[in-house]
């Protein structure tokens, strides 16, 4: 039996059958050693203080609402996957968590600290009150982008060392040491003097992960980390993310791939709302929402 199929079957209840179609057994785990069960983490050491929390989050662009009252809590050491079709609002939610987009309404906490957003006369918030607070929060939230966002004119080592040097104000030699450590962690120590154009898409994304790790963040945010990659390159990124999950890092993964979704918890978004949320294996084997069931059937 193939490893990935055995992993899927291990998720099935001891009695009875799952209600999902047989296509679920064809999950593209790409790298054979990236088993679904490896994401089933022990949460016994989680703190009560949430790493991230949002309540009633709303975000519109013009007259088009993308987030419609989203409430979500991510505890320390949790790995949460945010699933959903295109335009469901999942990437917008992630960008709001890092304040790359400022929500129109709602309350946000990062590491127990409430973010200060300006309330307008009509009760909507669309501006930041404390820029220093935002800078401090952003430094604790590592972001891995879909399109890599590497500086093409800088070497891989320089890309990774830039944040520690200019944001954390580390001495240059110390920042270089940190960058070399995390490039080795993602398997790219031998490419540190190369430029992004000399690397494959999978390698560039691993550099993006090393860059986020170099800031020593409390939370890692992944925005569709493999959607820009060829299928044969997805496995190398999956391996790195799995190893980070096994370290107990707090992570939120925005994706449409079920391979990533086998995490501590999964939230399924539809039309700007969280349609269903809960332990991942429960959502995949017993989806309560008809929309989630349709999503799983159409994608897997």
PDB file of C-alpha atoms in Angstrom:
ATOM      1  CA  UNK A   1       0.000   0.000   0.000  1.00  0.00           C
ATOM      2  CA  UNK A   2       1.302   3.463  -0.854  1.00  0.00           C
ATOM      3  CA  UNK A   3       2.294   5.626   2.158  1.00  0.00           C
ATOM      4  CA  UNK A   4      -0.156   8.426   1.427  1.00  0.00           C
ATOM      5  CA  UNK A   5      -3.064   6.022   1.014  1.00  0.00           C
ATOM      6  CA  UNK A   6      -2.213   4.304   4.283  1.00  0.00           C
ATOM      7  CA  UNK A   7      -2.142   7.708   5.952  1.00  0.00           C
ATOM      8  CA  UNK A   8      -5.593   8.565   4.619  1.00  0.00           C
ATOM      9  CA  UNK A   9      -6.998   5.221   5.763  1.00  0.00           C
ATOM     10  CA  UNK A  10      -5.546   5.754   9.220  1.00  0.00           C
ATOM     11  CA  UNK A  11      -7.886   8.736   9.520  1.00  0.00           C
ATOM     12  CA  UNK A  12     -10.977   6.618   8.976  1.00  0.00           C
ATOM     13  CA  UNK A  13     -13.063   5.657  12.022  1.00  0.00           C
ATOM     14  CA  UNK A  14     -12.706   2.092  13.261  1.00  0.00           C
ATOM     15  CA  UNK A  15     -16.309   1.384  12.349  1.00  0.00           C
ATOM     16  CA  UNK A  16     -18.353   2.778   9.541  1.00  0.00           C
ATOM     17  CA  UNK A  17     -17.247   4.577   6.416  1.00  0.00           C
ATOM     18  CA  UNK A  18     -16.309   8.134   5.755  1.00  0.00           C
ATOM     19  CA  UNK A  19     -18.847  10.183   3.864  1.00  0.00           C
ATOM     20  CA  UNK A  20     -16.312  11.697   1.525  1.00  0.00           C
ATOM     21  CA  UNK A  21     -15.827  10.430  -2.040  1.00  0.00           C
ATOM     22  CA  UNK A  22     -13.046   8.045  -2.993  1.00  0.00           C
ATOM     23  CA  UNK A  23     -11.209  10.955  -4.621  1.00  0.00           C
ATOM     24  CA  UNK A  24     -10.099  11.936  -1.121  1.00  0.00           C
ATOM     25  CA  UNK A  25      -7.655   9.047  -1.361  1.00  0.00           C
ATOM     26  CA  UNK A  26      -5.901  10.799  -4.243  1.00  0.00           C
ATOM     27  CA  UNK A  27      -4.585  13.710  -2.161  1.00  0.00           C
ATOM     28  CA  UNK A  28      -1.458  15.114  -3.779  1.00  0.00           C
ATOM     29  CA  UNK A  29       1.045  14.805  -0.962  1.00  0.00           C
ATOM     30  CA  UNK A  30       3.735  14.845  -3.680  1.00  0.00           C
ATOM     31  CA  UNK A  31       6.635  13.917  -1.407  1.00  0.00           C
ATOM     32  CA  UNK A  32       5.939  10.354  -0.311  1.00  0.00           C
ATOM     33  CA  UNK A  33       7.213  10.954   3.207  1.00  0.00           C
ATOM     34  CA  UNK A  34       4.813  13.867   3.775  1.00  0.00           C
ATOM     35  CA  UNK A  35       2.147  11.804   5.483  1.00  0.00           C
ATOM     36  CA  UNK A  36      -1.131  13.259   6.630  1.00  0.00           C
ATOM     37  CA  UNK A  37      -0.777  11.829  10.125  1.00  0.00           C
ATOM     38  CA  UNK A  38       2.446  13.777  10.669  1.00  0.00           C
ATOM     39  CA  UNK A  39       0.418  16.941  11.121  1.00  0.00           C
ATOM     40  CA  UNK A  40      -1.599  15.546  14.039  1.00  0.00           C
ATOM     41  CA  UNK A  41       0.147  17.596  16.734  1.00  0.00           C
ATOM     42  CA  UNK A  42       0.061  17.387  20.520  1.00  0.00           C
ATOM     43  CA  UNK A  43      -1.545  20.547  21.926  1.00  0.00           C
ATOM     44  CA  UNK A  44      -1.051  19.684  25.591  1.00  0.00           C
ATOM     45  CA  UNK A  45       1.444  22.519  26.079  1.00  0.00           C
ATOM     46  CA  UNK A  46      -0.679  25.274  24.525  1.00  0.00           C
ATOM     47  CA  UNK A  47      -1.018  28.519  26.457  1.00  0.00           C
ATOM     48  CA  UNK A  48      -4.421  29.933  27.303  1.00  0.00           C
ATOM     49  CA  UNK A  49      -3.366  33.280  25.819  1.00  0.00           C
ATOM     50  CA  UNK A  50      -4.203  33.214  22.123  1.00  0.00           C
ATOM     51  CA  UNK A  51      -1.422  33.904  19.664  1.00  0.00           C
ATOM     52  CA  UNK A  52      -3.929  35.614  17.355  1.00  0.00           C
ATOM     53  CA  UNK A  53      -7.594  36.444  17.763  1.00  0.00           C
ATOM     54  CA  UNK A  54     -10.071  38.367  15.637  1.00  0.00           C
ATOM     55  CA  UNK A  55     -13.731  39.115  16.328  1.00  0.00           C
ATOM     56  CA  UNK A  56     -16.282  40.370  13.832  1.00  0.00           C
ATOM     57  CA  UNK A  57     -13.649  41.246  11.233  1.00  0.00           C
ATOM     58  CA  UNK A  58     -14.991  43.006   8.142  1.00  0.00           C
ATOM     59  CA  UNK A  59     -13.142  44.215   5.075  1.00  0.00           C
ATOM     60  CA  UNK A  60     -14.510  45.760   1.896  1.00  0.00           C
ATOM     61  CA  UNK A  61     -12.930  47.111  -1.246  1.00  0.00           C
ATOM     62  CA  UNK A  62     -15.279  49.795  -2.489  1.00  0.00           C
ATOM     63  CA  UNK A  63     -18.760  48.320  -2.360  1.00  0.00           C
ATOM     64  CA  UNK A  64     -17.490  44.753  -2.521  1.00  0.00           C
ATOM     65  CA  UNK A  65     -17.242  43.034   0.896  1.00  0.00           C
ATOM     66  CA  UNK A  66     -14.542  40.364   1.164  1.00  0.00           C
ATOM     67  CA  UNK A  67     -14.767  39.639   4.901  1.00  0.00           C
ATOM     68  CA  UNK A  68     -18.176  39.512   6.578  1.00  0.00           C
ATOM     69  CA  UNK A  69     -17.748  39.276  10.342  1.00  0.00           C
ATOM     70  CA  UNK A  70     -14.946  36.721  10.673  1.00  0.00           C
ATOM     71  CA  UNK A  71     -14.144  35.440  14.173  1.00  0.00           C
ATOM     72  CA  UNK A  72     -11.146  33.158  14.651  1.00  0.00           C
ATOM     73  CA  UNK A  73      -8.708  32.260  17.437  1.00  0.00           C
ATOM     74  CA  UNK A  74      -5.275  30.691  16.970  1.00  0.00           C
ATOM     75  CA  UNK A  75      -3.679  29.385  20.159  1.00  0.00           C
ATOM     76  CA  UNK A  76       0.044  28.997  20.625  1.00  0.00           C
ATOM     77  CA  UNK A  77       1.535  25.890  18.978  1.00  0.00           C
ATOM     78  CA  UNK A  78      -1.543  25.347  16.818  1.00  0.00           C
ATOM     79  CA  UNK A  79      -1.356  24.773  13.083  1.00  0.00           C
ATOM     80  CA  UNK A  80      -4.524  26.126  11.495  1.00  0.00           C
ATOM     81  CA  UNK A  81      -5.422  25.716   7.850  1.00  0.00           C
ATOM     82  CA  UNK A  82      -7.787  28.173   6.189  1.00  0.00           C
ATOM     83  CA  UNK A  83      -9.438  26.474   3.229  1.00  0.00           C
ATOM     84  CA  UNK A  84     -11.705  27.953   0.615  1.00  0.00           C
ATOM     85  CA  UNK A  85     -12.301  28.608  -3.047  1.00  0.00           C
ATOM     86  CA  UNK A  86     -10.978  31.650  -4.872  1.00  0.00           C
ATOM     87  CA  UNK A  87     -12.526  34.934  -3.662  1.00  0.00           C
ATOM     88  CA  UNK A  88     -13.696  33.329  -0.411  1.00  0.00           C
ATOM     89  CA  UNK A  89     -11.685  35.898   1.568  1.00  0.00           C
ATOM     90  CA  UNK A  90      -8.981  33.632   2.987  1.00  0.00           C
ATOM     91  CA  UNK A  91      -5.983  35.614   1.664  1.00  0.00           C
ATOM     92  CA  UNK A  92      -7.628  38.893   2.654  1.00  0.00           C
ATOM     93  CA  UNK A  93      -8.041  37.535   6.182  1.00  0.00           C
ATOM     94  CA  UNK A  94      -4.347  36.680   6.357  1.00  0.00           C
ATOM     95  CA  UNK A  95      -3.346  40.124   5.090  1.00  0.00           C
ATOM     96  CA  UNK A  96      -5.591  41.734   7.705  1.00  0.00           C
ATOM     97  CA  UNK A  97      -3.965  39.660  10.449  1.00  0.00           C
ATOM     98  CA  UNK A  98      -0.619  41.198   9.495  1.00  0.00           C
ATOM     99  CA  UNK A  99      -2.236  44.610   8.843  1.00  0.00           C
ATOM    100  CA  UNK A 100      -1.080  44.640   5.243  1.00  0.00           C
ATOM    101  CA  UNK A 101      -4.760  45.454   4.814  1.00  0.00           C
ATOM    102  CA  UNK A 102      -6.566  47.431   7.515  1.00  0.00           C
ATOM    103  CA  UNK A 103     -10.004  46.002   8.332  1.00  0.00           C
ATOM    104  CA  UNK A 104     -13.068  48.223   8.149  1.00  0.00           C
ATOM    105  CA  UNK A 105     -14.519  46.862  11.357  1.00  0.00           C
ATOM    106  CA  UNK A 106     -13.710  44.353  14.071  1.00  0.00           C
ATOM    107  CA  UNK A 107     -11.343  43.716  16.960  1.00  0.00           C
ATOM    108  CA  UNK A 108      -7.909  42.118  16.746  1.00  0.00           C
ATOM    109  CA  UNK A 109      -5.423  40.770  19.299  1.00  0.00           C
ATOM    110  CA  UNK A 110      -1.859  39.600  18.701  1.00  0.00           C
ATOM    111  CA  UNK A 111      -0.017  37.760  21.499  1.00  0.00           C
ATOM    112  CA  UNK A 112      -2.577  39.049  23.996  1.00  0.00           C
ATOM    113  CA  UNK A 113      -2.253  42.675  22.907  1.00  0.00           C
ATOM    114  CA  UNK A 114      -5.268  44.388  21.368  1.00  0.00           C
ATOM    115  CA  UNK A 115      -4.453  46.271  18.188  1.00  0.00           C
ATOM    116  CA  UNK A 116      -5.506  49.902  18.163  1.00  0.00           C
ATOM    117  CA  UNK A 117      -7.703  50.683  15.178  1.00  0.00           C
ATOM    118  CA  UNK A 118      -9.431  54.017  14.760  1.00  0.00           C
ATOM    119  CA  UNK A 119     -13.214  53.948  15.068  1.00  0.00           C
ATOM    120  CA  UNK A 120     -14.992  56.349  12.737  1.00  0.00           C
ATOM    121  CA  UNK A 121     -18.225  58.141  13.600  1.00  0.00           C
ATOM    122  CA  UNK A 122     -20.250  55.464  11.842  1.00  0.00           C
ATOM    123  CA  UNK A 123     -18.687  52.724  13.956  1.00  0.00           C
ATOM    124  CA  UNK A 124     -16.292  51.507  11.275  1.00  0.00           C
ATOM    125  CA  UNK A 125     -12.539  51.246  11.754  1.00  0.00           C
ATOM    126  CA  UNK A 126     -10.247  51.735   8.828  1.00  0.00           C
ATOM    127  CA  UNK A 127      -7.067  53.313  10.167  1.00  0.00           C
ATOM    128  CA  UNK A 128      -4.207  52.450  12.493  1.00  0.00           C
ATOM    129  CA  UNK A 129      -3.836  54.488  15.677  1.00  0.00           C
ATOM    130  CA  UNK A 130      -0.437  53.292  16.868  1.00  0.00           C
ATOM    131  CA  UNK A 131       2.165  52.796  14.128  1.00  0.00           C
ATOM    132  CA  UNK A 132       4.795  51.624  16.590  1.00  0.00           C
ATOM    133  CA  UNK A 133       2.458  48.935  17.839  1.00  0.00           C
ATOM    134  CA  UNK A 134       1.915  47.757  14.275  1.00  0.00           C
ATOM    135  CA  UNK A 135       5.660  47.595  13.634  1.00  0.00           C
ATOM    136  CA  UNK A 136       6.124  45.587  16.822  1.00  0.00           C
ATOM    137  CA  UNK A 137       3.312  43.191  15.944  1.00  0.00           C
ATOM    138  CA  UNK A 138       4.488  42.725  12.366  1.00  0.00           C
ATOM    139  CA  UNK A 139       7.957  41.819  13.619  1.00  0.00           C
ATOM    140  CA  UNK A 140       6.372  38.933  15.554  1.00  0.00           C
ATOM    141  CA  UNK A 141       4.327  37.677  12.571  1.00  0.00           C
ATOM    142  CA  UNK A 142       6.342  36.016   9.825  1.00  0.00           C
ATOM    143  CA  UNK A 143       4.740  36.176   6.376  1.00  0.00           C
ATOM    144  CA  UNK A 144       5.408  33.762   3.511  1.00  0.00           C
ATOM    145  CA  UNK A 145       3.955  35.065   0.258  1.00  0.00           C
ATOM    146  CA  UNK A 146       2.479  33.224  -2.683  1.00  0.00           C
ATOM    147  CA  UNK A 147       4.775  34.977  -5.181  1.00  0.00           C
ATOM    148  CA  UNK A 148       7.967  34.731  -3.040  1.00  0.00           C
ATOM    149  CA  UNK A 149       8.585  38.538  -3.076  1.00  0.00           C
ATOM    150  CA  UNK A 150      12.382  38.246  -3.073  1.00  0.00           C
ATOM    151  CA  UNK A 151      14.614  41.163  -4.064  1.00  0.00           C
ATOM    152  CA  UNK A 152      16.021  40.144  -7.450  1.00  0.00           C
ATOM    153  CA  UNK A 153      19.143  42.329  -7.111  1.00  0.00           C
ATOM    154  CA  UNK A 154      20.200  40.801  -3.779  1.00  0.00           C
ATOM    155  CA  UNK A 155      21.695  37.406  -3.096  1.00  0.00           C
ATOM    156  CA  UNK A 156      19.721  34.798  -1.197  1.00  0.00           C
ATOM    157  CA  UNK A 157      21.806  35.482   1.903  1.00  0.00           C
ATOM    158  CA  UNK A 158      21.182  39.225   1.642  1.00  0.00           C
ATOM    159  CA  UNK A 159      17.440  38.662   1.197  1.00  0.00           C
ATOM    160  CA  UNK A 160      17.243  36.673   4.429  1.00  0.00           C
ATOM    161  CA  UNK A 161      19.546  38.964   6.437  1.00  0.00           C
ATOM    162  CA  UNK A 162      17.723  42.163   5.462  1.00  0.00           C
ATOM    163  CA  UNK A 163      14.956  41.916   8.091  1.00  0.00           C
ATOM    164  CA  UNK A 164      17.179  41.149  11.087  1.00  0.00           C
ATOM    165  CA  UNK A 165      19.544  43.945  10.021  1.00  0.00           C
ATOM    166  CA  UNK A 166      17.075  46.760   9.404  1.00  0.00           C
ATOM    167  CA  UNK A 167      14.042  45.794  11.517  1.00  0.00           C
ATOM    168  CA  UNK A 168      15.576  43.996  14.493  1.00  0.00           C
ATOM    169  CA  UNK A 169      18.704  46.198  14.346  1.00  0.00           C
ATOM    170  CA  UNK A 170      21.025  43.241  14.694  1.00  0.00           C
ATOM    171  CA  UNK A 171      24.725  43.781  13.926  1.00  0.00           C
ATOM    172  CA  UNK A 172      25.474  42.813  10.351  1.00  0.00           C
ATOM    173  CA  UNK A 173      27.659  39.856  11.316  1.00  0.00           C
ATOM    174  CA  UNK A 174      24.974  38.513  13.654  1.00  0.00           C
ATOM    175  CA  UNK A 175      22.262  38.925  11.003  1.00  0.00           C
ATOM    176  CA  UNK A 176      24.400  37.061   8.467  1.00  0.00           C
ATOM    177  CA  UNK A 177      24.858  34.233  10.970  1.00  0.00           C
ATOM    178  CA  UNK A 178      21.097  34.037  11.527  1.00  0.00           C
ATOM    179  CA  UNK A 179      20.471  34.022   7.767  1.00  0.00           C
ATOM    180  CA  UNK A 180      23.000  31.242   7.205  1.00  0.00           C
ATOM    181  CA  UNK A 181      21.412  29.187   9.998  1.00  0.00           C
ATOM    182  CA  UNK A 182      17.930  29.328   8.510  1.00  0.00           C
ATOM    183  CA  UNK A 183      19.102  28.804   4.943  1.00  0.00           C
ATOM    184  CA  UNK A 184      20.755  25.621   6.184  1.00  0.00           C
ATOM    185  CA  UNK A 185      17.505  24.696   7.944  1.00  0.00           C
ATOM    186  CA  UNK A 186      15.578  24.817   4.650  1.00  0.00           C
ATOM    187  CA  UNK A 187      18.361  23.017   2.774  1.00  0.00           C
ATOM    188  CA  UNK A 188      19.816  25.947   0.832  1.00  0.00           C
ATOM    189  CA  UNK A 189      23.123  26.673   2.551  1.00  0.00           C
ATOM    190  CA  UNK A 190      25.003  25.914  -0.665  1.00  0.00           C
ATOM    191  CA  UNK A 191      22.925  28.478  -2.597  1.00  0.00           C
ATOM    192  CA  UNK A 192      23.365  31.408  -0.238  1.00  0.00           C
ATOM    193  CA  UNK A 193      25.441  33.473  -2.686  1.00  0.00           C
ATOM    194  CA  UNK A 194      23.095  32.868  -5.631  1.00  0.00           C
ATOM    195  CA  UNK A 195      20.483  35.334  -6.866  1.00  0.00           C
ATOM    196  CA  UNK A 196      16.766  34.467  -6.968  1.00  0.00           C
ATOM    197  CA  UNK A 197      16.803  34.090 -10.760  1.00  0.00           C
ATOM    198  CA  UNK A 198      19.215  31.161 -10.373  1.00  0.00           C
ATOM    199  CA  UNK A 199      16.789  29.202  -8.178  1.00  0.00           C
ATOM    200  CA  UNK A 200      13.716  27.133  -8.955  1.00  0.00           C
ATOM    201  CA  UNK A 201      10.314  28.203  -7.692  1.00  0.00           C
ATOM    202  CA  UNK A 202      10.447  25.675  -4.865  1.00  0.00           C
ATOM    203  CA  UNK A 203      13.867  26.910  -3.811  1.00  0.00           C
ATOM    204  CA  UNK A 204      12.701  30.529  -3.904  1.00  0.00           C
ATOM    205  CA  UNK A 205       9.770  29.666  -1.676  1.00  0.00           C
ATOM    206  CA  UNK A 206      12.112  27.963   0.777  1.00  0.00           C
ATOM    207  CA  UNK A 207      14.139  31.180   0.828  1.00  0.00           C
ATOM    208  CA  UNK A 208      10.885  32.990   1.638  1.00  0.00           C
ATOM    209  CA  UNK A 209      10.356  30.647   4.583  1.00  0.00           C
ATOM    210  CA  UNK A 210      13.947  31.184   5.777  1.00  0.00           C
ATOM    211  CA  UNK A 211      13.437  34.943   5.521  1.00  0.00           C
ATOM    212  CA  UNK A 212      10.333  34.729   7.715  1.00  0.00           C
ATOM    213  CA  UNK A 213      12.092  32.478  10.243  1.00  0.00           C
ATOM    214  CA  UNK A 214      15.075  34.830  10.484  1.00  0.00           C
ATOM    215  CA  UNK A 215      12.837  37.359  12.240  1.00  0.00           C
ATOM    216  CA  UNK A 216      12.200  34.775  15.005  1.00  0.00           C
ATOM    217  CA  UNK A 217       8.421  35.278  14.731  1.00  0.00           C
ATOM    218  CA  UNK A 218       5.887  34.018  17.247  1.00  0.00           C
ATOM    219  CA  UNK A 219       3.452  33.158  14.430  1.00  0.00           C
ATOM    220  CA  UNK A 220       4.034  32.147  10.810  1.00  0.00           C
ATOM    221  CA  UNK A 221       1.476  33.109   8.158  1.00  0.00           C
ATOM    222  CA  UNK A 222       1.528  31.245   4.837  1.00  0.00           C
ATOM    223  CA  UNK A 223      -0.437  32.673   1.910  1.00  0.00           C
ATOM    224  CA  UNK A 224      -0.905  29.934  -0.715  1.00  0.00           C
ATOM    225  CA  UNK A 225       2.742  28.835  -0.386  1.00  0.00           C
ATOM    226  CA  UNK A 226       2.652  26.279  -3.214  1.00  0.00           C
ATOM    227  CA  UNK A 227       0.070  27.654  -5.634  1.00  0.00           C
ATOM    228  CA  UNK A 228       2.749  29.253  -7.853  1.00  0.00           C
ATOM    229  CA  UNK A 229       4.825  26.058  -7.992  1.00  0.00           C
ATOM    230  CA  UNK A 230       4.898  23.197 -10.450  1.00  0.00           C
ATOM    231  CA  UNK A 231       3.523  19.999  -8.876  1.00  0.00           C
ATOM    232  CA  UNK A 232       6.948  18.340  -8.784  1.00  0.00           C
ATOM    233  CA  UNK A 233       8.339  21.227  -6.690  1.00  0.00           C
ATOM    234  CA  UNK A 234       5.566  21.225  -4.099  1.00  0.00           C
ATOM    235  CA  UNK A 235       7.058  18.373  -2.092  1.00  0.00           C
ATOM    236  CA  UNK A 236      10.205  20.221  -1.037  1.00  0.00           C
ATOM    237  CA  UNK A 237       8.129  23.063   0.416  1.00  0.00           C
ATOM    238  CA  UNK A 238       5.766  20.607   2.112  1.00  0.00           C
ATOM    239  CA  UNK A 239       8.712  18.960   3.841  1.00  0.00           C
ATOM    240  CA  UNK A 240       9.896  22.247   5.317  1.00  0.00           C
ATOM    241  CA  UNK A 241       6.417  23.204   6.527  1.00  0.00           C
ATOM    242  CA  UNK A 242       5.920  19.775   8.058  1.00  0.00           C
ATOM    243  CA  UNK A 243       9.190  20.089   9.985  1.00  0.00           C
ATOM    244  CA  UNK A 244       8.101  23.489  11.320  1.00  0.00           C
ATOM    245  CA  UNK A 245       4.774  22.010  12.421  1.00  0.00           C
ATOM    246  CA  UNK A 246       6.566  19.210  14.247  1.00  0.00           C
ATOM    247  CA  UNK A 247       8.618  21.829  16.123  1.00  0.00           C
ATOM    248  CA  UNK A 248       5.375  23.152  17.613  1.00  0.00           C
ATOM    249  CA  UNK A 249       5.394  26.485  15.814  1.00  0.00           C
ATOM    250  CA  UNK A 250       2.177  28.480  15.612  1.00  0.00           C
ATOM    251  CA  UNK A 251       1.146  28.637  11.961  1.00  0.00           C
ATOM    252  CA  UNK A 252      -1.803  29.715   9.836  1.00  0.00           C
ATOM    253  CA  UNK A 253      -1.845  28.231   6.347  1.00  0.00           C
ATOM    254  CA  UNK A 254      -4.076  29.732   3.682  1.00  0.00           C
ATOM    255  CA  UNK A 255      -4.429  27.167   0.928  1.00  0.00           C
ATOM    256  CA  UNK A 256      -6.754  25.269  -1.343  1.00  0.00           C
ATOM    257  CA  UNK A 257      -4.694  22.089  -1.020  1.00  0.00           C
ATOM    258  CA  UNK A 258      -5.962  19.371   1.265  1.00  0.00           C
ATOM    259  CA  UNK A 259      -2.404  18.176   1.872  1.00  0.00           C
ATOM    260  CA  UNK A 260      -1.810  21.270   3.995  1.00  0.00           C
ATOM    261  CA  UNK A 261      -5.205  21.098   5.596  1.00  0.00           C
ATOM    262  CA  UNK A 262      -4.414  18.127   7.825  1.00  0.00           C
ATOM    263  CA  UNK A 263      -3.369  20.367  10.664  1.00  0.00           C
ATOM    264  CA  UNK A 264      -4.416  20.927  14.245  1.00  0.00           C
ATOM    265  CA  UNK A 265      -7.570  22.709  13.120  1.00  0.00           C
ATOM    266  CA  UNK A 266      -9.182  23.770   9.849  1.00  0.00           C
ATOM    267  CA  UNK A 267     -11.453  26.695   9.010  1.00  0.00           C
ATOM    268  CA  UNK A 268     -13.402  26.589   5.761  1.00  0.00           C
ATOM    269  CA  UNK A 269     -14.281  29.987   4.312  1.00  0.00           C
ATOM    270  CA  UNK A 270     -17.072  30.777   1.897  1.00  0.00           C
ATOM    271  CA  UNK A 271     -18.322  34.171   0.749  1.00  0.00           C
ATOM    272  CA  UNK A 272     -16.246  36.082   3.291  1.00  0.00           C
ATOM    273  CA  UNK A 273     -17.359  34.025   6.298  1.00  0.00           C
ATOM    274  CA  UNK A 274     -16.064  31.001   8.167  1.00  0.00           C
ATOM    275  CA  UNK A 275     -18.575  28.423   7.046  1.00  0.00           C
ATOM    276  CA  UNK A 276     -17.252  25.618   9.244  1.00  0.00           C
ATOM    277  CA  UNK A 277     -14.403  25.207  11.724  1.00  0.00           C
ATOM    278  CA  UNK A 278     -13.074  22.364  13.847  1.00  0.00           C
ATOM    279  CA  UNK A 279     -10.517  19.554  14.148  1.00  0.00           C
ATOM    280  CA  UNK A 280      -9.249  18.739  10.678  1.00  0.00           C
ATOM    281  CA  UNK A 281     -10.032  15.047  10.546  1.00  0.00           C
ATOM    282  CA  UNK A 282     -13.608  15.705  11.698  1.00  0.00           C
ATOM    283  CA  UNK A 283     -14.148  18.295   8.984  1.00  0.00           C
ATOM    284  CA  UNK A 284     -12.760  16.039   6.265  1.00  0.00           C
ATOM    285  CA  UNK A 285     -14.556  12.883   7.312  1.00  0.00           C
ATOM    286  CA  UNK A 286     -17.832  14.349   8.616  1.00  0.00           C
ATOM    287  CA  UNK A 287     -18.354  17.798   7.025  1.00  0.00           C
ATOM    288  CA  UNK A 288     -21.507  19.388   8.410  1.00  0.00           C
ATOM    289  CA  UNK A 289     -21.658  22.129   5.792  1.00  0.00           C
ATOM    290  CA  UNK A 290     -23.032  21.262   2.376  1.00  0.00           C
ATOM    291  CA  UNK A 291     -20.696  23.853   0.846  1.00  0.00           C
ATOM    292  CA  UNK A 292     -17.660  22.202   2.438  1.00  0.00           C
ATOM    293  CA  UNK A 293     -18.837  18.814   1.204  1.00  0.00           C
ATOM    294  CA  UNK A 294     -19.168  20.216  -2.320  1.00  0.00           C
ATOM    295  CA  UNK A 295     -15.734  21.845  -2.056  1.00  0.00           C
ATOM    296  CA  UNK A 296     -14.099  18.558  -1.061  1.00  0.00           C
ATOM    297  CA  UNK A 297     -15.893  16.663  -3.802  1.00  0.00           C
ATOM    298  CA  UNK A 298     -14.944  19.179  -6.496  1.00  0.00           C
ATOM    299  CA  UNK A 299     -11.303  19.480  -5.442  1.00  0.00           C
ATOM    300  CA  UNK A 300     -10.500  15.943  -4.360  1.00  0.00           C
TER     301      UNK A 300
END
